[in-house]
XYZ file of N, CA, C and O in Angstrom:
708
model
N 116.004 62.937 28.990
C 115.589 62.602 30.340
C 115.698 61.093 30.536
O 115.326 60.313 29.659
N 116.249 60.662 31.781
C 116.167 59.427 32.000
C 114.917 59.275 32.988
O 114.862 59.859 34.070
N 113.936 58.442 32.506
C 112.613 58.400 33.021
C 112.983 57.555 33.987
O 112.635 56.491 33.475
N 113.520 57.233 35.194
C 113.809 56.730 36.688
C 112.481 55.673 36.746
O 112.505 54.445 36.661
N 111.656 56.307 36.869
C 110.367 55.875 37.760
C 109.361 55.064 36.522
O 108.919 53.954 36.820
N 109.077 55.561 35.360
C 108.594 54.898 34.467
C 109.505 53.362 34.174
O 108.986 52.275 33.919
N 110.873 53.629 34.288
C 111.695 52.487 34.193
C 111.469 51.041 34.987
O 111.507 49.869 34.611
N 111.170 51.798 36.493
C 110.262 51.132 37.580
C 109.104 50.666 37.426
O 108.752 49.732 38.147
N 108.380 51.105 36.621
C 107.397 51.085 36.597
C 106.159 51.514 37.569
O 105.155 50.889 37.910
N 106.711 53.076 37.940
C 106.074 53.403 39.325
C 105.188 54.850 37.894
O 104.013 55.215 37.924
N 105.822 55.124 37.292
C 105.083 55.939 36.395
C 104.191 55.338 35.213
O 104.494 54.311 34.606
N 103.141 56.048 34.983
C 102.154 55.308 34.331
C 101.818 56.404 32.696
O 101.680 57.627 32.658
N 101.781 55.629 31.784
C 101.474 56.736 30.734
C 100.886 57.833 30.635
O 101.230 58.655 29.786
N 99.957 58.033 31.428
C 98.984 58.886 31.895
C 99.688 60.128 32.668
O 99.183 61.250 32.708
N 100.717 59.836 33.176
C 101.622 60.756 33.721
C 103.169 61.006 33.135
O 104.217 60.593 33.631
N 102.992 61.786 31.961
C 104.252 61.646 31.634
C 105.136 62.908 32.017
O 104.496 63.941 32.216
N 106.678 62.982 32.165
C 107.439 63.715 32.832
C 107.129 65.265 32.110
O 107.317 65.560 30.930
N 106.686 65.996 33.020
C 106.611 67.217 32.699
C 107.167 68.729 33.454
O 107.073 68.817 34.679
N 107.732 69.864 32.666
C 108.377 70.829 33.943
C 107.473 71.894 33.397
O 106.925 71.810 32.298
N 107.332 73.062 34.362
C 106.866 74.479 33.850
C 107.484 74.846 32.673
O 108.381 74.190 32.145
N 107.011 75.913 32.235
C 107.855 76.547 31.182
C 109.208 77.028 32.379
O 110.314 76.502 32.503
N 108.728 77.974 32.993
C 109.754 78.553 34.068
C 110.795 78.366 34.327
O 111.733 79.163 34.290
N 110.788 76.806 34.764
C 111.385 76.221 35.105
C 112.536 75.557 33.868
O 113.715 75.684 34.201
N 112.343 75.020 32.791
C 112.400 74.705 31.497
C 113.658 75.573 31.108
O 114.727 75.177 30.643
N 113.294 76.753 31.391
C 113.983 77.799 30.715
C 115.163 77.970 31.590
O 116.286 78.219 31.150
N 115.014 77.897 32.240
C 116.547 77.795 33.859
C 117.046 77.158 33.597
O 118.221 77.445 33.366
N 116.587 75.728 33.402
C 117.648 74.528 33.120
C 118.215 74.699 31.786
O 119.101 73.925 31.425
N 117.767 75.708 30.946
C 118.515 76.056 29.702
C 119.768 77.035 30.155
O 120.930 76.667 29.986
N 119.519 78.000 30.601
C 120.480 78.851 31.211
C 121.667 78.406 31.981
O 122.763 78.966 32.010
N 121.095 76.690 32.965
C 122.042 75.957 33.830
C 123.113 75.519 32.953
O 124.319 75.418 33.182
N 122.276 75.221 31.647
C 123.217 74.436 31.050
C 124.302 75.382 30.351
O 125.504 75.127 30.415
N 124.031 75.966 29.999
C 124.877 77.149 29.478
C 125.837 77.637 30.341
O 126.822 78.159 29.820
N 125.766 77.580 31.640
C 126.985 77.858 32.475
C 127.810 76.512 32.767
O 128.745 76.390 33.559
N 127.339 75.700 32.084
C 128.643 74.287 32.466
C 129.412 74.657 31.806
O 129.024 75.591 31.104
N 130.974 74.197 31.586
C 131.609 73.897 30.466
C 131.263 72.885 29.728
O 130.361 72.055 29.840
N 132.207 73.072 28.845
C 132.013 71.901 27.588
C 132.205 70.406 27.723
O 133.300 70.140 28.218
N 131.533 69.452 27.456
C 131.546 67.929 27.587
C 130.826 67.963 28.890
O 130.835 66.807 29.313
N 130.187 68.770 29.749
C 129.053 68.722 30.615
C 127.649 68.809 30.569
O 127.385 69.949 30.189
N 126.692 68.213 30.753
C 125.298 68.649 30.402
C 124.125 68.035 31.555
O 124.538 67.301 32.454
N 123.044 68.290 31.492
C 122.102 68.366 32.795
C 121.687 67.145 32.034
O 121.478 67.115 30.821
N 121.547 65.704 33.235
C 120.625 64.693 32.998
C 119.356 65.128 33.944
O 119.529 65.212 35.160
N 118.279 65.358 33.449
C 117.253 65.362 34.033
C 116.358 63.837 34.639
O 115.642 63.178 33.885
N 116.551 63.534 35.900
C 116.196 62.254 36.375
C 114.770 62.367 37.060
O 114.580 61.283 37.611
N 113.727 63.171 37.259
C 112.545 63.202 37.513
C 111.900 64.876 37.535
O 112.684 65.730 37.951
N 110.811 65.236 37.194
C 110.160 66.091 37.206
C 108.649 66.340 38.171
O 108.540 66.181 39.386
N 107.630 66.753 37.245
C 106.645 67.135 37.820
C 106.267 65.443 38.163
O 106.818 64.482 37.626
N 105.245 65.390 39.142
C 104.622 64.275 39.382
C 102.860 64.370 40.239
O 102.336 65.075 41.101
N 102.528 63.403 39.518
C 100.781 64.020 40.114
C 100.621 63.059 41.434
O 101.217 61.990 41.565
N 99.544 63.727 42.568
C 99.793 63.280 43.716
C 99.374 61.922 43.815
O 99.604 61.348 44.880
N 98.864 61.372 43.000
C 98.919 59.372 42.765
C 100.400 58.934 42.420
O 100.785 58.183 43.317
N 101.086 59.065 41.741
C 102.649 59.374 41.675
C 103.327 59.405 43.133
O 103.946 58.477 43.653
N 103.098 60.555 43.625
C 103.883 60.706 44.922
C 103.267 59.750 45.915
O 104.212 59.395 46.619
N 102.028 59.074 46.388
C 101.475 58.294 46.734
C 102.036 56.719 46.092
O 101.507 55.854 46.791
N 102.484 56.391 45.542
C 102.787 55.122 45.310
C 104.437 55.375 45.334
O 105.064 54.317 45.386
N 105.037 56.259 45.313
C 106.436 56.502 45.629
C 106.707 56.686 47.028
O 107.935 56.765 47.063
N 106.246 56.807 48.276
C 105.821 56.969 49.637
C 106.155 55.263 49.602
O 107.253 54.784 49.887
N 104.984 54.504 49.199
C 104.749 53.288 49.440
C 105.920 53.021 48.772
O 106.711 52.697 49.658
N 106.535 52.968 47.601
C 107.665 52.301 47.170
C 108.665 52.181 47.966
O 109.154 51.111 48.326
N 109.090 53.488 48.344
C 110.431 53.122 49.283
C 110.645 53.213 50.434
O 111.753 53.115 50.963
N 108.772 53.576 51.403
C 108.322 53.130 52.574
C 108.554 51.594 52.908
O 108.824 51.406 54.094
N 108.497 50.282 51.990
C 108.266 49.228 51.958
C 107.802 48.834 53.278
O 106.696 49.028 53.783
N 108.921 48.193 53.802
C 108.199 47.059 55.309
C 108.894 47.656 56.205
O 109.000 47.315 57.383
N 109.662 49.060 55.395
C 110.109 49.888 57.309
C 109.422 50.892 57.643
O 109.645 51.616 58.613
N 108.375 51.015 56.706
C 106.815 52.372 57.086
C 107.056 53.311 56.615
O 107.728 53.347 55.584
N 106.606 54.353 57.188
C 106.023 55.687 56.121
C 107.371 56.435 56.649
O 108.031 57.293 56.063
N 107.554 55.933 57.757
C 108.780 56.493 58.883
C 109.843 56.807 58.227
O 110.415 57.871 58.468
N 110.302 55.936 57.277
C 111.719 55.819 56.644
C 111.850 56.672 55.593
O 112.899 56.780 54.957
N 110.901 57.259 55.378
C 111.352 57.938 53.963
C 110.672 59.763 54.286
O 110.406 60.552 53.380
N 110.535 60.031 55.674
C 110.111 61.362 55.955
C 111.687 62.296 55.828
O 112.839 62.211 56.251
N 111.104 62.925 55.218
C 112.238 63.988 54.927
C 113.018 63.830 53.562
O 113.597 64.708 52.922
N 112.885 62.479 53.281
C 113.079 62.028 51.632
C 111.786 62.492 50.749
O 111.777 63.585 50.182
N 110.790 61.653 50.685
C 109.603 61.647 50.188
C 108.322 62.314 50.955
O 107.813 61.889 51.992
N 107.880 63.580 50.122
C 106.588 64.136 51.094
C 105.250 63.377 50.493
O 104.816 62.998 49.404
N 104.898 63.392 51.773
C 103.276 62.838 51.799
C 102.891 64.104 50.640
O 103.347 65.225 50.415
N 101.796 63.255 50.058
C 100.827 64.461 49.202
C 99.550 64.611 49.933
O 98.709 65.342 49.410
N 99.346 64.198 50.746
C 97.996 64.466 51.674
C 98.226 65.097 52.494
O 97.186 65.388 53.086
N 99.598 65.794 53.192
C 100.083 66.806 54.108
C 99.367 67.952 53.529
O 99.204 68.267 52.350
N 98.855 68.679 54.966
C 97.625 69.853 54.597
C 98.361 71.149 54.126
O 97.864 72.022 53.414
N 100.084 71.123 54.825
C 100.622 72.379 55.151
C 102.095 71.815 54.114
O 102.846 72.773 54.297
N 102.565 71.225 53.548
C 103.450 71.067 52.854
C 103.260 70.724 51.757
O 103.231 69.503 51.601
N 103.057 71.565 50.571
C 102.815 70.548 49.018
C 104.513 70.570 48.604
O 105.482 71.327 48.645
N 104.077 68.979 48.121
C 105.153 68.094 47.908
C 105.827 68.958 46.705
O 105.029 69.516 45.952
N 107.165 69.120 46.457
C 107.574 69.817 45.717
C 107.165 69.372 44.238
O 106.862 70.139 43.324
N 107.211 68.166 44.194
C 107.372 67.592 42.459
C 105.906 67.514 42.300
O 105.779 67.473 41.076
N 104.678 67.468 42.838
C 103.116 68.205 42.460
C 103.382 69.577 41.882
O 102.463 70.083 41.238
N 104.253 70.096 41.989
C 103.841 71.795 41.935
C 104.508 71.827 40.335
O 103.959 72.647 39.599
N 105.285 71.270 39.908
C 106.071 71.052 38.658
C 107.318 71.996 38.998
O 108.155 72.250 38.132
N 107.378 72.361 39.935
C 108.792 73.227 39.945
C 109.981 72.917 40.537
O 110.919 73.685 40.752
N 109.886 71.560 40.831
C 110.987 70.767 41.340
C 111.749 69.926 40.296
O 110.863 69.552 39.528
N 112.661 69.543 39.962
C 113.668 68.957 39.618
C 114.677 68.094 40.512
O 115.253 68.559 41.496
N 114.894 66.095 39.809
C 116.071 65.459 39.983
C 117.007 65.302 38.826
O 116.683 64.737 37.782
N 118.370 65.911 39.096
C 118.924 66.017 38.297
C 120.574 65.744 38.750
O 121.216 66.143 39.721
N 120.931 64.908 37.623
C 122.512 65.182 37.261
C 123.145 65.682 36.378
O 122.634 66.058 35.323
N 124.787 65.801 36.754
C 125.411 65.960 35.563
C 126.057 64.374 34.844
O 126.150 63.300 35.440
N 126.379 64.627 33.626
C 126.658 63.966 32.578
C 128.089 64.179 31.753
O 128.140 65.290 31.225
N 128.868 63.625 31.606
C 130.603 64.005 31.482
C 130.340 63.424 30.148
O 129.525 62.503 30.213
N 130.756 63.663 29.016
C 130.750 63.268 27.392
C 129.514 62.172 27.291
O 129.745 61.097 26.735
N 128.043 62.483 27.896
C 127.534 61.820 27.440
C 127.257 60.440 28.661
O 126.259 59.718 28.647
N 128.080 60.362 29.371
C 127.844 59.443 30.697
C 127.175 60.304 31.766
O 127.394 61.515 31.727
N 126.550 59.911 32.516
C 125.423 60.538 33.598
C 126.577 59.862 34.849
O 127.198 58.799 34.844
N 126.532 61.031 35.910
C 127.343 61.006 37.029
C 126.648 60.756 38.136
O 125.545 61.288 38.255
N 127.142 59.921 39.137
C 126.533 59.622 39.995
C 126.625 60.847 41.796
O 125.896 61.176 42.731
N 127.701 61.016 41.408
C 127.872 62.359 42.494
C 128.066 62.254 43.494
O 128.023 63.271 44.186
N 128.487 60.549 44.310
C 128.623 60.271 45.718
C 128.007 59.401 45.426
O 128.693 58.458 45.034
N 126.480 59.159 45.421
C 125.533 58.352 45.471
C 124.695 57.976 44.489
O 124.730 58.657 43.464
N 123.963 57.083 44.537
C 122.454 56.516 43.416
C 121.718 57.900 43.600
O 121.892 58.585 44.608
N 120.968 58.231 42.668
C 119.733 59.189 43.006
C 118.898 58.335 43.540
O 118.770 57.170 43.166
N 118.049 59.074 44.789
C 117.399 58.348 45.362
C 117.906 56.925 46.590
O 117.509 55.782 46.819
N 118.996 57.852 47.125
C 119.913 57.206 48.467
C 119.607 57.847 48.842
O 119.921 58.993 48.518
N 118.485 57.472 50.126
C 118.236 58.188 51.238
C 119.233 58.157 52.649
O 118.908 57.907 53.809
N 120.458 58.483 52.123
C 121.557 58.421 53.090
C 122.215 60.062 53.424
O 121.946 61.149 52.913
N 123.213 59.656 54.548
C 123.862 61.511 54.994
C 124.727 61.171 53.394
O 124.926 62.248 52.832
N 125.064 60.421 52.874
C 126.187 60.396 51.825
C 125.713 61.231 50.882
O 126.470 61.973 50.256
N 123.964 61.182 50.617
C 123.513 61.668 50.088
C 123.180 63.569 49.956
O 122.827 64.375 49.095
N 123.516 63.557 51.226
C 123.375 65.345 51.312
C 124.458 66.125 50.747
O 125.666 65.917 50.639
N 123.510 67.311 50.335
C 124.195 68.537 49.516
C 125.203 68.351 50.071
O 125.810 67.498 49.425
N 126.005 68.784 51.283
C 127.513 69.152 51.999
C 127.916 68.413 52.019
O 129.093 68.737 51.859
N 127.862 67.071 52.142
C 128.279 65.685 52.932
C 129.857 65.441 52.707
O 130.681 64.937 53.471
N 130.039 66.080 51.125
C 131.557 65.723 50.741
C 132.065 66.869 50.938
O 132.658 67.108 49.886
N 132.246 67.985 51.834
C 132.534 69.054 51.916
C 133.409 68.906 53.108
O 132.976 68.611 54.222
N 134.686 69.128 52.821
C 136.003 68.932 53.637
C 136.335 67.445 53.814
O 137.398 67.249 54.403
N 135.857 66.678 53.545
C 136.103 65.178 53.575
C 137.116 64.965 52.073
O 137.091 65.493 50.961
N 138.016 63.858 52.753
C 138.827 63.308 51.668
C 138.735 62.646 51.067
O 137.650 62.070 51.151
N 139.619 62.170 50.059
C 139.572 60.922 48.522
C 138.057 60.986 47.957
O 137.419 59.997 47.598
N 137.540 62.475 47.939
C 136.034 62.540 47.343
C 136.576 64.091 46.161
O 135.707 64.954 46.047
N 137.475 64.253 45.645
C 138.102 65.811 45.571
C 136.827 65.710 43.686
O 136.110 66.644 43.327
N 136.895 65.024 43.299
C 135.926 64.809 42.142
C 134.403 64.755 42.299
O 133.635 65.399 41.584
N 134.102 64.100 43.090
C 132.563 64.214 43.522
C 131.764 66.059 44.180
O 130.716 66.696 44.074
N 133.242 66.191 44.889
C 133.070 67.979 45.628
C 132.778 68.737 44.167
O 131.775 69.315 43.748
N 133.979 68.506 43.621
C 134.368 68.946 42.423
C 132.544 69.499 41.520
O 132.010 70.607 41.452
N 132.083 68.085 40.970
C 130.855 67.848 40.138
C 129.585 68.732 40.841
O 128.815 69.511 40.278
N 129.648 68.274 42.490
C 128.664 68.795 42.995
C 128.489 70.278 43.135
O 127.391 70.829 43.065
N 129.615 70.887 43.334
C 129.540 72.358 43.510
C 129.650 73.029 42.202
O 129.484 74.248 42.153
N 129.983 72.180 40.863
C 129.647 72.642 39.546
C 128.074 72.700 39.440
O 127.462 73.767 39.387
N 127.559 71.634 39.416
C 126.361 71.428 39.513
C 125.416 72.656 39.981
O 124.729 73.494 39.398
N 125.670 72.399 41.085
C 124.992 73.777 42.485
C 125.150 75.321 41.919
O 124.318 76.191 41.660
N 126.417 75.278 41.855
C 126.693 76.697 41.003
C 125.990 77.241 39.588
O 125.750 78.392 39.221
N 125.784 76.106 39.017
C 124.946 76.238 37.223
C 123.381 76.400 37.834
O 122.604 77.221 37.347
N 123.102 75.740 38.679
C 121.562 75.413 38.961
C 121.372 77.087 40.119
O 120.800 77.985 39.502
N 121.660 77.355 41.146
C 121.872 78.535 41.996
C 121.862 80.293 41.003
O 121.154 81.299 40.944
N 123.235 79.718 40.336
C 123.005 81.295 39.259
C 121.952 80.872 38.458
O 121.471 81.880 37.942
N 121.481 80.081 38.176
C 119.649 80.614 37.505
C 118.528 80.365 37.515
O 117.642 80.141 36.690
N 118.733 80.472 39.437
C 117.482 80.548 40.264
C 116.879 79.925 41.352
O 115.995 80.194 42.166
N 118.042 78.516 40.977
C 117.172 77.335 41.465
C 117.634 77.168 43.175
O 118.731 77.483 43.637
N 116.610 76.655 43.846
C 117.494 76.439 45.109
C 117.311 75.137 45.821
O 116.176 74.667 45.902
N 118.369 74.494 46.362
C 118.518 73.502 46.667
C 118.067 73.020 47.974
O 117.961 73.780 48.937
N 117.685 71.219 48.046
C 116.896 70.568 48.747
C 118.814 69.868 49.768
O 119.673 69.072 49.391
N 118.679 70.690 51.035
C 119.904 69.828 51.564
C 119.818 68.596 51.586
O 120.949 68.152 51.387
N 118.817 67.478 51.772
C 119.229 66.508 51.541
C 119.511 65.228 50.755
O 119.812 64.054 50.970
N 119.223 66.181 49.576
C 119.397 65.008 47.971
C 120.192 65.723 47.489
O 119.811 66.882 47.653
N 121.355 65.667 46.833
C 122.367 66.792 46.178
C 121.877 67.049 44.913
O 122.288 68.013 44.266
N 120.691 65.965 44.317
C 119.689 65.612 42.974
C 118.891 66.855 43.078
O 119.312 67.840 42.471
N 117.692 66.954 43.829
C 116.927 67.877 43.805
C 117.175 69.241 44.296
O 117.637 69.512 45.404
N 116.770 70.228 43.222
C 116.524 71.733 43.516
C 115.067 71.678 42.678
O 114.452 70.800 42.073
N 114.853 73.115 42.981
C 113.264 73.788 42.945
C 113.203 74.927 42.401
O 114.360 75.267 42.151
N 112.332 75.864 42.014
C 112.200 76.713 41.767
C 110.476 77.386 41.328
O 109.998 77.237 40.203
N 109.806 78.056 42.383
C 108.851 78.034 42.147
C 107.964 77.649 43.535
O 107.086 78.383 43.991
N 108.272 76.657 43.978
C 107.604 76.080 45.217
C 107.885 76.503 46.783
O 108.556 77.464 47.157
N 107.340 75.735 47.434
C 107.318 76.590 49.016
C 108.865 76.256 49.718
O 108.725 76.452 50.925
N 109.856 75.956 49.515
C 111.465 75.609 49.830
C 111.868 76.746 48.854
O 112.411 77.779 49.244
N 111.644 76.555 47.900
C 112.284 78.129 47.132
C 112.155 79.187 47.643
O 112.960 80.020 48.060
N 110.609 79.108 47.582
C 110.437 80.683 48.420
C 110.959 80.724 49.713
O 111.104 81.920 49.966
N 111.339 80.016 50.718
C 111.758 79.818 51.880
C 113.131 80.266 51.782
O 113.640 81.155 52.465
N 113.903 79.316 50.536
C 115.603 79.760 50.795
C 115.581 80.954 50.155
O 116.599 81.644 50.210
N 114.471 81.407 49.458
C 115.253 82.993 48.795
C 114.060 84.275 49.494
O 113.493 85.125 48.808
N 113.932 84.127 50.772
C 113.136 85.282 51.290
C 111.632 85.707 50.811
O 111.072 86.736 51.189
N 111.031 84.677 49.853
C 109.751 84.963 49.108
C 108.935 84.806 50.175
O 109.246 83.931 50.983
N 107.539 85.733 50.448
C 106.720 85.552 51.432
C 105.771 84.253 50.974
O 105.218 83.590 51.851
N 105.545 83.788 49.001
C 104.703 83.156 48.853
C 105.475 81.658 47.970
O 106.697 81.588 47.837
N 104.772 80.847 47.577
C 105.202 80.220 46.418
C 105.036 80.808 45.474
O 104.303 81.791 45.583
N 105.563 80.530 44.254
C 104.601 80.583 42.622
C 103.946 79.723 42.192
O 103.007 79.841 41.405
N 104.381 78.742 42.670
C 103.185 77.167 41.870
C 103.008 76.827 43.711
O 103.657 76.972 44.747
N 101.686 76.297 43.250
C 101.058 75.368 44.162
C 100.844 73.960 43.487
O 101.505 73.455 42.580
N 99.493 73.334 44.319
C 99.704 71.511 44.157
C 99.317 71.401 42.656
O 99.584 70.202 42.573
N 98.997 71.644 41.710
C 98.208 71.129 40.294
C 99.455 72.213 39.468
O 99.786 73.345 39.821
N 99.741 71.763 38.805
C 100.893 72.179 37.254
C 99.708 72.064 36.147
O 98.990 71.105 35.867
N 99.754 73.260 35.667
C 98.747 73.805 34.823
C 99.397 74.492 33.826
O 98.750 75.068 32.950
């Protein structure tokens, strides 16, 4: 795992990167459907709602809370728990012999460049389409379902999962236990 946020220093020892078992076990299966010289960089996991609270503020900075809605969920929202509280969210790339891929963008570009489709029919991107729909495809066949606007994050377990795959409920809620 490349610890992103501890690197930052936005993660604190006290919170160290953690996934469900559930979840754990998918990304074993993901990996097993790459080919060879491919493998899952895992770039953020579970996070406790002091975590998501100082990540709001991080890349809220001096353009407000405004700028990062639809990127970053509030953890004090009554009706949305933030996916990465629940531990069943995942940021992730792929990795080509050992190098970690960027996929279009930085993880954590809150740009359209950044969305799942974005390189979809667009040109001189035929490698990035390429990675991303490998990606999608390893993570999709075992289970996981994707956040349109980070091509990084999928879920599995939480209230967007249950949403893209017809579930009336979640499986995890706000505390990873």
């Amino acid at each position: 795992m490349l610890d992103v946020y501890g690197e930052l220093g936005l993660r604190s020892p006290d919170e160290p990167p953690r996934l469900r078992r559930e979840v754990v076990d998918r990304l074993v299966e993901a990996q097993a459907h790459l080919p060879d010289g491919f493998t899952l960089v895992l770039l953020d996991c579970w996070r406790t709602s002091e975590l998501q609270r100082r990540l709001v503020s991080h890349y809220a900075g001096e353009e407000g809370v405004g700028a990062v809605v639809g990127y970053v969920s509030d953890p004090d929202d009554a009706v949305v728990v933030p996916p990465h509280t629940t531990g069943g969210a995942v940021d992730l790339t792929l990795a080509l012999d050992g190098s970690a891929l960027a996929l279009g963008t930085d993880f954590d570009a809150f740009t359209e460049e950044a969305h799942l489709l974005h390189h979809e029919g667009a040109d001189g991107v035929a490698e990035v389409r390429a990675c991303r729909r490998l990606l999608g495809r390893a993570l999709a066949d075992s289970g996981f379902a994707p956040y349109p606007w980070e091509w990084w994050h999928w879920s599995y377990g939480d209230q967007r999962w249950a949403a893209q795959t017809g579930r009336t409920r979640a499986l995890f809620g706000r505390a990873l236990s």
